[in-house]
Amino acid sequence: MAGATDDDARSPRLSSPDRLVAAEGGANAPVLFFDVAPVFGMRGGVFSLVLETFVQDISEADAGDSRRLVVAHLRTTAEGIRSLKEAIEKIELMAAPSQGGTN
C-alpha cells in the first residue's frame, strides 16, 4: 500500500505460509467459499458485497437442480476494501505463470 505508516509496519500480515502469524480467533473463524459476488455497493461509507456459491439439489423426482446460495454478506470500510484489493492482486500475481515456466 502506498503511504505506509508506522502502524502498518507493526501490524502482522500473512504474506507467505513461511511467515504465518496466528491471529486471535483464527482457529474458529468460518471458511467462506464463493463463486460470484453479484451484488455490491456502498452506503454511508460502508462497502458491501454479497457472496454466493452454486449448489445442486438432488431429489427422487429430479436428477438435480442448480441454484445460487448466499454464503455471506461482507461489510467493510474503505481501508478494508483497499486491504482486500491488495491481497487479491498479490494472489493473482502468485497465480500468474512465471517466466521460468512453473510457479
Short mmCIF file of C-alpha atoms in Angstrom, two decimals:
data_model
loop_
_atom_site.label_atom_id
_atom_site.label_comp_id
_atom_site.label_asym_id
_atom_site.label_seq_id
_atom_site.Cartn_x
_atom_site.Cartn_y
_atom_site.Cartn_z
CA MET A 1 0.00 0.00 0.00
CA ALA A 2 1.19 3.47 -0.75
CA GLY A 3 1.88 5.73 2.19
CA ALA A 4 2.51 3.06 4.81
CA THR A 5 2.53 4.33 8.38
CA ASP A 6 4.37 3.12 11.47
CA ASP A 7 1.17 1.30 12.49
CA ASP A 8 1.20 -0.55 9.14
CA ALA A 9 4.78 -1.70 9.73
CA ARG A 10 3.91 -3.10 13.18
CA SER A 11 0.69 -4.89 12.18
CA PRO A 12 1.15 -8.58 11.37
CA ARG A 13 0.32 -9.56 7.80
CA LEU A 14 0.17 -13.02 6.27
CA SER A 15 2.06 -12.85 3.02
CA SER A 16 3.58 -16.30 2.94
CA PRO A 17 2.89 -19.64 4.64
CA ASP A 18 6.54 -19.50 5.71
CA ARG A 19 5.79 -16.43 7.83
CA LEU A 20 2.45 -17.47 9.35
CA VAL A 21 1.24 -15.13 12.08
CA ALA A 22 -1.54 -16.50 14.28
CA ALA A 23 -4.44 -14.13 14.88
CA GLU A 24 -6.84 -14.42 17.79
CA GLY A 25 -9.92 -16.44 16.84
CA GLY A 26 -8.33 -17.86 13.71
CA ALA A 27 -8.97 -21.47 14.65
CA ASN A 28 -12.72 -20.86 14.99
CA ALA A 29 -13.23 -18.43 12.10
CA PRO A 30 -15.55 -19.56 9.30
CA VAL A 31 -14.16 -20.57 5.94
CA LEU A 32 -16.04 -18.86 3.12
CA PHE A 33 -16.14 -20.33 -0.36
CA PHE A 34 -17.90 -18.37 -3.07
CA ASP A 35 -18.24 -18.49 -6.84
CA VAL A 36 -19.55 -14.98 -7.51
CA ALA A 37 -20.02 -11.57 -5.89
CA PRO A 38 -23.05 -10.40 -7.92
CA VAL A 39 -24.25 -7.62 -5.61
CA PHE A 40 -22.06 -4.84 -4.26
CA GLY A 41 -22.37 -1.23 -3.23
CA MET A 42 -21.66 1.46 -0.69
CA ARG A 43 -23.89 3.30 1.77
CA GLY A 44 -22.80 5.74 4.44
CA GLY A 45 -19.12 4.91 3.97
CA VAL A 46 -19.68 1.17 4.41
CA PHE A 47 -18.84 -1.05 1.44
CA SER A 48 -20.87 -4.21 0.96
CA LEU A 49 -20.67 -7.35 -1.14
CA VAL A 50 -22.95 -10.36 -1.30
CA LEU A 51 -21.03 -13.60 -1.82
CA GLU A 52 -22.79 -16.55 -3.46
CA THR A 53 -21.98 -20.13 -4.41
CA PHE A 54 -23.72 -22.60 -6.69
CA VAL A 55 -25.27 -25.70 -5.14
CA GLN A 56 -27.15 -28.66 -6.58
CA ASP A 57 -30.24 -30.20 -5.02
CA ILE A 58 -30.95 -33.81 -5.87
CA SER A 59 -34.34 -35.40 -5.28
CA GLU A 60 -36.01 -38.65 -6.33
CA ALA A 61 -38.11 -36.85 -8.94
CA ASP A 62 -35.28 -34.71 -10.34
CA ALA A 63 -31.74 -35.53 -11.45
CA GLY A 64 -30.51 -32.26 -9.99
CA ASP A 65 -31.31 -28.61 -9.92
CA SER A 66 -28.63 -25.95 -9.61
CA ARG A 67 -29.31 -22.80 -7.61
CA ARG A 68 -27.40 -19.91 -6.08
CA LEU A 69 -26.91 -19.75 -2.33
CA VAL A 70 -25.81 -16.65 -0.41
CA VAL A 71 -22.88 -17.62 1.81
CA ALA A 72 -22.02 -14.20 3.28
CA HIS A 73 -22.81 -10.51 3.42
CA LEU A 74 -19.40 -8.84 3.52
CA ARG A 75 -19.26 -5.35 5.05
CA THR A 76 -16.14 -3.23 5.43
CA THR A 77 -14.61 0.24 5.40
CA ALA A 78 -12.59 1.92 2.66
CA GLU A 79 -9.42 0.69 4.36
CA GLY A 80 -10.81 -2.86 4.42
CA ILE A 81 -11.59 -2.67 0.68
CA ARG A 82 -8.05 -1.41 -0.04
CA SER A 83 -6.57 -4.23 2.02
CA LEU A 84 -8.77 -6.85 0.32
CA LYS A 85 -7.91 -5.46 -3.12
CA GLU A 86 -4.18 -5.57 -2.29
CA ALA A 87 -4.46 -9.18 -1.12
CA ILE A 88 -6.38 -10.21 -4.25
CA GLU A 89 -3.83 -8.52 -6.50
CA LYS A 90 -0.98 -10.36 -4.73
CA ILE A 91 -2.82 -13.68 -5.08
CA GLU A 92 -3.30 -13.00 -8.80
CA LEU A 93 0.45 -12.36 -9.13
CA MET A 94 1.18 -15.62 -7.32
CA ALA A 95 -1.16 -17.49 -9.69
CA ALA A 96 0.24 -15.91 -12.85
CA PRO A 97 2.71 -18.06 -14.80
CA SER A 98 6.29 -17.10 -14.09
CA GLN A 99 8.83 -16.55 -16.85
CA GLY A 100 10.60 -19.73 -15.81
CA GLY A 101 7.53 -21.87 -16.52
CA THR A 102 6.08 -23.06 -13.23
CA ASN A 103 5.29 -21.17 -10.00
#
